[in-house]
Short mmCIF file of C-alpha atoms in Angstrom, two decimals:
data_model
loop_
_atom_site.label_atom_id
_atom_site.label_comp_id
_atom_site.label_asym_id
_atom_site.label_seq_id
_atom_site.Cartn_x
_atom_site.Cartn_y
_atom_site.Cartn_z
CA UNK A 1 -20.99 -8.15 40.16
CA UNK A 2 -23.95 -6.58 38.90
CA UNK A 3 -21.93 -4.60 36.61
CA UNK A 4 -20.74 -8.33 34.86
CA UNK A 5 -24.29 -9.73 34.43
CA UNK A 6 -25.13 -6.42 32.66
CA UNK A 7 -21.92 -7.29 30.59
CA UNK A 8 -23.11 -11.11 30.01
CA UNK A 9 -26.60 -10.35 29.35
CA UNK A 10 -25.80 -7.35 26.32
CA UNK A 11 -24.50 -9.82 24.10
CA UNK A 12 -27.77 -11.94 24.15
CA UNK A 13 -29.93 -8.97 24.00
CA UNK A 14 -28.58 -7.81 21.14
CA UNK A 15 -28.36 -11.26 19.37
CA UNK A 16 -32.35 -11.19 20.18
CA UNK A 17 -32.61 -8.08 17.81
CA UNK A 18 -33.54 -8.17 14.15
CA UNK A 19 -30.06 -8.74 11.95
CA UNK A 20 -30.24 -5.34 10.19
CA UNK A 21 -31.09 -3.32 13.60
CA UNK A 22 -28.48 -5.65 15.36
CA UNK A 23 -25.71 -4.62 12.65
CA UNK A 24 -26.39 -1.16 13.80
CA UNK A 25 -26.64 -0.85 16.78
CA UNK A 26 -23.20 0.09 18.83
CA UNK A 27 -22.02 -2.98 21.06
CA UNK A 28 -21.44 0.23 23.93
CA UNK A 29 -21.45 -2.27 26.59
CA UNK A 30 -17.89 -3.52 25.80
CA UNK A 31 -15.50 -0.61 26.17
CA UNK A 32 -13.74 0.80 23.12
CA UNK A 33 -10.23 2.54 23.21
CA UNK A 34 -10.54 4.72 26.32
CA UNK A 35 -6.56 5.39 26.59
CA UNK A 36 -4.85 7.84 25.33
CA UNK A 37 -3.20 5.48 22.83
CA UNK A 38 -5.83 5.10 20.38
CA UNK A 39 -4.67 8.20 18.52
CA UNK A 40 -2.71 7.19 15.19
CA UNK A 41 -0.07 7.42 14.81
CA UNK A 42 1.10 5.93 17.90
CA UNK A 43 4.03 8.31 19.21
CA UNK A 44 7.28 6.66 19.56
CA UNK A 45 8.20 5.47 23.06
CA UNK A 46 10.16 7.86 24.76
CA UNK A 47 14.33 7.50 24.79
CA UNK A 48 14.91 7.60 28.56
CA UNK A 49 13.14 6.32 31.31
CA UNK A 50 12.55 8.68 34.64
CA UNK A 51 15.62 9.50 36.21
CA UNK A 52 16.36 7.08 39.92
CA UNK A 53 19.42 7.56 41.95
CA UNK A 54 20.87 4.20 43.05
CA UNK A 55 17.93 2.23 41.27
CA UNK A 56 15.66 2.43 43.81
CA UNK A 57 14.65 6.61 44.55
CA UNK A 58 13.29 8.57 41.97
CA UNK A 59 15.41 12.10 41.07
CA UNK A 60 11.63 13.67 42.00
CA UNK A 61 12.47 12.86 45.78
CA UNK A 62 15.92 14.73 45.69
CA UNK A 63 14.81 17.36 43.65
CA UNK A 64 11.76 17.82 46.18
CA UNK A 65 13.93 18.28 49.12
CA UNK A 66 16.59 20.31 47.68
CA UNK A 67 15.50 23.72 48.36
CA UNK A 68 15.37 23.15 51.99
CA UNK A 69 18.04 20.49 52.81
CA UNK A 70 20.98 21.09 49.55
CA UNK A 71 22.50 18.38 48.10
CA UNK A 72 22.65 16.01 50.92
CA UNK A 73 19.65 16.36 52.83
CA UNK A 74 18.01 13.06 51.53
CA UNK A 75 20.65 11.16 52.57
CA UNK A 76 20.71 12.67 56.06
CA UNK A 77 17.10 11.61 56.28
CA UNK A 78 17.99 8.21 54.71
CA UNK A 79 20.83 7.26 57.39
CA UNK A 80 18.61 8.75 59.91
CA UNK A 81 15.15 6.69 58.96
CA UNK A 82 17.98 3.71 59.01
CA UNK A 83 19.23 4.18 62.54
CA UNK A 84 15.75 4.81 63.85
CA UNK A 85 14.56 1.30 62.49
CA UNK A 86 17.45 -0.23 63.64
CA UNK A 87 17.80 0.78 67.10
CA UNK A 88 14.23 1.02 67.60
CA UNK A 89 14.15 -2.48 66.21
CA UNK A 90 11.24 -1.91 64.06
CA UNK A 91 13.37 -3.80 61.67
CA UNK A 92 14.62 -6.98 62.92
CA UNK A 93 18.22 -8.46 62.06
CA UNK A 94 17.77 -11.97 61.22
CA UNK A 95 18.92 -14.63 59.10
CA UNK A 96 16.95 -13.07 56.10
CA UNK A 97 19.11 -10.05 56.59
CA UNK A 98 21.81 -11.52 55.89
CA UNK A 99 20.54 -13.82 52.50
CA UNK A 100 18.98 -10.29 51.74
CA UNK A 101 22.44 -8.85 52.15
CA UNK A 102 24.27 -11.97 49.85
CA UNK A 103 21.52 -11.62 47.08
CA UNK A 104 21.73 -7.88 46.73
CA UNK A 105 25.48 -8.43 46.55
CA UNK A 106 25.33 -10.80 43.51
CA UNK A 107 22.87 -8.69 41.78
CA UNK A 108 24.63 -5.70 41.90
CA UNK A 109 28.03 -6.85 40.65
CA UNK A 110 25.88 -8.79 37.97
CA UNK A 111 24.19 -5.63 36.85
CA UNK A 112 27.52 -3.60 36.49
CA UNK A 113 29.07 -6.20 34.62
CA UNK A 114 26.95 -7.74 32.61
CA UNK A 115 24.48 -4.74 32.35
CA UNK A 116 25.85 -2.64 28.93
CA UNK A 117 26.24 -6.16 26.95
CA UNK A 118 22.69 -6.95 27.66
CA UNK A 119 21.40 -3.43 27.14
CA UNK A 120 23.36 -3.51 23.57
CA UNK A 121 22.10 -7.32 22.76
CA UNK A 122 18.49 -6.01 23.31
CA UNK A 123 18.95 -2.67 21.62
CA UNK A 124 20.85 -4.75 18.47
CA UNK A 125 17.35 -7.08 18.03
CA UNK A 126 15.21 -3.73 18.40
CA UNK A 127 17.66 -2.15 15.69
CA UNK A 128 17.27 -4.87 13.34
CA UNK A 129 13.44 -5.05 13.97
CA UNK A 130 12.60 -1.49 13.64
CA UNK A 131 15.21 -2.00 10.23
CA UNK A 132 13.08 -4.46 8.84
CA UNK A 133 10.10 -2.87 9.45
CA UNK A 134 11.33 0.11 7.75
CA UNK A 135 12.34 -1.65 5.01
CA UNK A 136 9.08 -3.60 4.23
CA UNK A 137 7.58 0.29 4.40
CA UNK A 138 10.20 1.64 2.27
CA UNK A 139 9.76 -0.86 0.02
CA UNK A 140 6.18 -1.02 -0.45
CA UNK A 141 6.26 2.41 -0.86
CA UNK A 142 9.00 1.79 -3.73
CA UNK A 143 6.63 -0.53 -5.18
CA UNK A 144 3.40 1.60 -5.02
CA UNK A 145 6.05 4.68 -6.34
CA UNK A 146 6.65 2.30 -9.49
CA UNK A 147 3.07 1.45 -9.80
CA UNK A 148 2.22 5.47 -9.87
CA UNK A 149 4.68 5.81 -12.58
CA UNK A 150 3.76 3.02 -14.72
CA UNK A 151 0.03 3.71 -14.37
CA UNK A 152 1.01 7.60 -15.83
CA UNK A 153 2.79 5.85 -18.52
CA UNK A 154 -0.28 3.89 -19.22
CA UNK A 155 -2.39 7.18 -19.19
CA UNK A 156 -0.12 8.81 -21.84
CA UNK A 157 -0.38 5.87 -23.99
CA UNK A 158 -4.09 5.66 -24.07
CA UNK A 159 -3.95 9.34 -25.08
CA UNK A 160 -2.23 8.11 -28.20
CA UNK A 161 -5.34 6.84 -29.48
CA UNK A 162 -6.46 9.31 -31.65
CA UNK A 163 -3.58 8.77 -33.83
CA UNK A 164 -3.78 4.85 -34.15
CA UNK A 165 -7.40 5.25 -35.19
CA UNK A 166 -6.82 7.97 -37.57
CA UNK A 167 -3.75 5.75 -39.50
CA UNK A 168 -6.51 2.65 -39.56
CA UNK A 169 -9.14 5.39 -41.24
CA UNK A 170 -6.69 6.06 -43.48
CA UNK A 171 -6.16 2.59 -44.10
CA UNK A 172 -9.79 1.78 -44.81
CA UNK A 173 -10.19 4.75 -47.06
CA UNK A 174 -7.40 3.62 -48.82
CA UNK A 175 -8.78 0.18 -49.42
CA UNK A 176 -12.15 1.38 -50.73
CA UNK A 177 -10.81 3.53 -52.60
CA UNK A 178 -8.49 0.54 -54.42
CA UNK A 179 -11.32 -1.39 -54.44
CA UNK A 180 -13.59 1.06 -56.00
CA UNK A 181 -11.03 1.60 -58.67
CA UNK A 182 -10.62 -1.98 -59.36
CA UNK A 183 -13.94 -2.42 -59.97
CA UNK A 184 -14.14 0.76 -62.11
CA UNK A 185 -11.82 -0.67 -64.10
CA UNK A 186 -13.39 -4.52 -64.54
CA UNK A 187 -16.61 -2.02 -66.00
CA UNK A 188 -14.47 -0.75 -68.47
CA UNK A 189 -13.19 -3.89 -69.64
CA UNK A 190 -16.43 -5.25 -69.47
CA UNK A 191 -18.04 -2.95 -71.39
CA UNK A 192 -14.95 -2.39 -73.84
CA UNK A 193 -14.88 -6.39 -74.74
CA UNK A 194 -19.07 -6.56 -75.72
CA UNK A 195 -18.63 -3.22 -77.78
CA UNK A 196 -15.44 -4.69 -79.66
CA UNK A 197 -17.60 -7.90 -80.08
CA UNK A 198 -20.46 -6.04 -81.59
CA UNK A 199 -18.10 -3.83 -83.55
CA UNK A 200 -15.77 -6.96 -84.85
CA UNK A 201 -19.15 -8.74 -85.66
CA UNK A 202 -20.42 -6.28 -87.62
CA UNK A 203 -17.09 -5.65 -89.47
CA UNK A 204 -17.27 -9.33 -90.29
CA UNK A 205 -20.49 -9.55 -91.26
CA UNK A 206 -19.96 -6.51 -93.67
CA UNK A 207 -16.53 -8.34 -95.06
CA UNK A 208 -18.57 -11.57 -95.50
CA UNK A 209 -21.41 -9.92 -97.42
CA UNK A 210 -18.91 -8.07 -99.60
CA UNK A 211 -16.68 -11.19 -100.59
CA UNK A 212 -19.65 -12.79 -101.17
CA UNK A 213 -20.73 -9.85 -103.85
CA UNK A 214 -17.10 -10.06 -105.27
CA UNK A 215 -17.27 -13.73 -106.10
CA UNK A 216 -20.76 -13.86 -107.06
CA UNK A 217 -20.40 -10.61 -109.44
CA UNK A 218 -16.96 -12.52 -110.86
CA UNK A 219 -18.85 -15.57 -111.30
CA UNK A 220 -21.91 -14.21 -113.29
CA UNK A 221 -19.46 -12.45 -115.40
CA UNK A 222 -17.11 -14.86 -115.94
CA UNK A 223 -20.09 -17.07 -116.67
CA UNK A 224 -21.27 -14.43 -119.40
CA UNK A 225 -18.53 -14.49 -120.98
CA UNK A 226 -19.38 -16.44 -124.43
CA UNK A 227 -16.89 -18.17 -125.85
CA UNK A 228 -17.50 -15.46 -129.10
CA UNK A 229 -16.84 -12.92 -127.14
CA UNK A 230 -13.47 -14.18 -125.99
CA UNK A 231 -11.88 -14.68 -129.64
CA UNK A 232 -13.30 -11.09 -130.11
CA UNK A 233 -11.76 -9.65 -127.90
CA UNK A 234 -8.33 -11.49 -127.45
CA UNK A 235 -8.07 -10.77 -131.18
CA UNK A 236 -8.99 -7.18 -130.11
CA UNK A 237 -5.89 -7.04 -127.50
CA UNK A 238 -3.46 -8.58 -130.23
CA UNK A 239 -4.28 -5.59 -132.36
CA UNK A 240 -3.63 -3.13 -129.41
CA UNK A 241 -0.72 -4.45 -128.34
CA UNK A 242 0.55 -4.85 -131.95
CA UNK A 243 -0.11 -1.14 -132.55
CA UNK A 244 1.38 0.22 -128.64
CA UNK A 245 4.37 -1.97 -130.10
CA UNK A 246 4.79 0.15 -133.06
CA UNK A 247 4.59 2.97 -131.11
CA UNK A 248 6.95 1.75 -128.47
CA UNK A 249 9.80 1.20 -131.71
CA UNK A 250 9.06 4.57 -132.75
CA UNK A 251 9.53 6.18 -129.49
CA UNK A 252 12.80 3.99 -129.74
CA UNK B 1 -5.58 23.55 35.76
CA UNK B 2 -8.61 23.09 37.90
CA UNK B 3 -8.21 21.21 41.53
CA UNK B 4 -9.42 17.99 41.04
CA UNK B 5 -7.65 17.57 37.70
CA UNK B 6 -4.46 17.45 38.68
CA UNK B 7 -2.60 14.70 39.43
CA UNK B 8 -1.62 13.73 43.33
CA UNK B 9 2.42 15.29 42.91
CA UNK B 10 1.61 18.73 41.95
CA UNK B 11 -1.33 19.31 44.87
CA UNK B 12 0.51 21.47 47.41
CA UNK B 13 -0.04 20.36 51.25
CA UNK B 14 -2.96 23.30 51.76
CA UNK B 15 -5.14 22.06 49.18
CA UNK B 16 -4.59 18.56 50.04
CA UNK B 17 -7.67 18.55 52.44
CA UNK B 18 -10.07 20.18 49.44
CA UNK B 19 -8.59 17.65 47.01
CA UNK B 20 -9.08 14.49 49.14
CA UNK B 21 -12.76 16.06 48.90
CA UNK B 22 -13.11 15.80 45.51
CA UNK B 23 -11.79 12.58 44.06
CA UNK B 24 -14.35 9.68 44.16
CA UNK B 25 -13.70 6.62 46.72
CA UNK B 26 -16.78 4.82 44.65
CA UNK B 27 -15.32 1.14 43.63
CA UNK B 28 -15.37 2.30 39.71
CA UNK B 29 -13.57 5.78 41.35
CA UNK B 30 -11.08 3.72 43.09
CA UNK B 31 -10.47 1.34 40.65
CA UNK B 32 -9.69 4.05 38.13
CA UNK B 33 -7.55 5.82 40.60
CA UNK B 34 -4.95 2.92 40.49
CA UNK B 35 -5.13 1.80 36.91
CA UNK B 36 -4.29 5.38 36.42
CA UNK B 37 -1.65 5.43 38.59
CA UNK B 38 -0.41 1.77 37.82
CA UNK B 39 -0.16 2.99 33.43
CA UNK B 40 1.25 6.36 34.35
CA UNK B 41 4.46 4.27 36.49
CA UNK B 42 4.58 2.08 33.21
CA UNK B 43 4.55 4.57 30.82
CA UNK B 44 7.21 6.45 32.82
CA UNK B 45 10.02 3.67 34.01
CA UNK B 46 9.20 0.60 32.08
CA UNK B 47 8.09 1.24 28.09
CA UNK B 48 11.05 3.28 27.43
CA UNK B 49 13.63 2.67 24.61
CA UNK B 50 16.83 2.38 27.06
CA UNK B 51 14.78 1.27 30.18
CA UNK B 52 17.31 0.39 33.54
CA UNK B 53 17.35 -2.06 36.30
CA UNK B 54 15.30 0.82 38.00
CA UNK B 55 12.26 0.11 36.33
CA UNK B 56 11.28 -3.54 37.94
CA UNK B 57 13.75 -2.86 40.80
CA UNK B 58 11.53 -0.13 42.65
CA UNK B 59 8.36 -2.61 42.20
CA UNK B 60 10.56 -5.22 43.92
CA UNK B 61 11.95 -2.98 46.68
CA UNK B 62 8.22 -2.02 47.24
CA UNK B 63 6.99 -5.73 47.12
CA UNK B 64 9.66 -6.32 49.88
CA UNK B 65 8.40 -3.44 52.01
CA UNK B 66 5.05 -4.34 51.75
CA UNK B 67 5.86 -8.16 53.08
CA UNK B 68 7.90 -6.78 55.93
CA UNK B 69 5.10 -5.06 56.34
CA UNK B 70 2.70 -7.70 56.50
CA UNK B 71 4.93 -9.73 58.46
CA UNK B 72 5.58 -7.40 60.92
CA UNK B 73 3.67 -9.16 64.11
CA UNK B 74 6.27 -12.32 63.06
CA UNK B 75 9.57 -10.49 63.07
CA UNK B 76 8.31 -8.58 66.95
CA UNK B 77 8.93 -11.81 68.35
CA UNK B 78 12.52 -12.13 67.06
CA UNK B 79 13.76 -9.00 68.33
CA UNK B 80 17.29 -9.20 70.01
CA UNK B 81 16.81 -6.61 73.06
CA UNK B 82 13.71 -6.42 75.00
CA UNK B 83 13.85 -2.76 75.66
CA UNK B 84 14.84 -0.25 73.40
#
């Protein structure tokens, strides 16, 4: 009794503690796995249970007397205890006897009969739990498996990197480069079409002033040519070409 | 293994009287006496894989005893012969 208001009053005492100190602190008043079944993992339950001779004595008692007594000493103590409480009447025949007698009848032509169908219905549903069981563990294994695998796959691809980054380098480079060169070129062309200006304007300006000269030296000397002059000097050409004409018969 | 460490079946008649001497009859002592003995029945005849009749039947045979038992003063009056 004492014992159960030392259980009761734990709880309370350690609710009365600071949170933190209260987290810590080992609830030892309630008892933690003291069996021998709190080691993991559990072992499987054994196949058979202990051995009983006509479902009521355990093998243990036969095998204890059988050094002394052989093979059929227990049940010369058996129908002896039995006649002793009988004639001694320290058991009593009375109507309970015989009900005791009817049910253990029934019972025991119900257990032969219907005994290895029931024992094969119950092992069947333990079967098919201890299947399904293993299946959910197979297949979450399967599943974690598969997850391993893909998560490698995953590793390997990352190591790929490198490469991807080195082809978009290359890439870049490449596209300064085309850029640079496009640019190099616009210069050129640039600079090409103002020199050609400056070159075609100076040719022009040279043409200009020349045809200029040309007309304006025609023109003063067509203007100083005086009408005198002109009879003087188409009369001069007759005479030439009258004399290369007599020459030109000759050579004839 | 040591004397009071072993369990009730493998104490041979001569040592009973030191064993009786060293297990505890303290409530907590007792108590623990027949939990022991109540798990180590359980674990032996009844959580098995292929457990039999045998399992529940000894309990029930035992219950029975026990009642007659109990009873006995009852049945004394019922007897058939006076003198036996």
């Amino acid at each position: 009794m004492l014992s159960r208001l030392v259980l009761r009053a734990a709880p309370a005492a350690l609710r009365a503690l600071p949170p933190p100190v209260a987290v810590g602190v080992l609830h030892t008043t309630r008892p933690l796995h003291t069996t021998q079944q709190s080691l993991a993992p559990v072992p499987p339950l054994p196949e058979k249970g202990g051995e009983v001779r006509h479902g009521l004595i355990p093998e243990e008692f036969f095998q204890f007397l059988y050094p002394k007594t052989g093979v059929t000493g227990p049940y010369m103590l058996g129908t002896g205890l039995l006649l002793y409480l009988l004639s001694k009447e320290i058991y009593v025949i009375n109507h309970e006897t015989a009900a005791a007698a009817c049910i253990l009848t029934v019972i025991i032509y119900g257990i032969k009969k219907f005994g290895p169908d029931v024992a094969a219905f119950a092992d069947k549903l333990n079967e098919e739990k201890m299947a399904s069981a293993l299946a959910m563990k197979n297949e979450s294994i399967q599943t974690l498996q598969t997850a391993i695998e893909e998560e490698k796959k995953e590793q390997w691809r990352a190591e790929g990197r490198s490469y991807l980054f080195d082809a978009k380098r290359n890439n870049i480079a490449m596209l300064l480069e085309a850029n640079y060169r496009e640019r190099l070129l616009m210069v050129y062309n640039e600079v090409k079409k103002r020199l050609d200006y400056q070159v075609a304007m100076q040719t022009l300006k040279r043409q200009k002033e020349q045809d200029h000269m040309i007309q304006w030296v025609e023109k003063n000397v067509v203007q100083s040519i005086t009408p005198q002059q002109q009879k003087e000097s188409i009369a001069k050409c007759i005479l030439d070409l009258k004399a290369l004409s007599k020459s030109a018969h000759a050579a004839v | 293994g040591p004397l009071w460490e072993r369990p009730l079946l493998e104490v041979r008649l001569g040592e009973l009287h030191t064993w009786i001497s060293t297990c505890s009859f303290s409530p907590q002592g007792l108590l623990g006496a027949v939990q022991r003995a109540w798990s180590s029945y359980c674990a032996k005849y009844i959580h098995v894989k292929q457990g039999g009749p045998a399992g529940i039947s000894m309990l029930l045979a035992g219950y029975s005893l026990l009642s007659y038992g109990w009873n006995y003063q009852h049945f004394k009056r019922h007897r058939w012969r006076k003198y036996h």
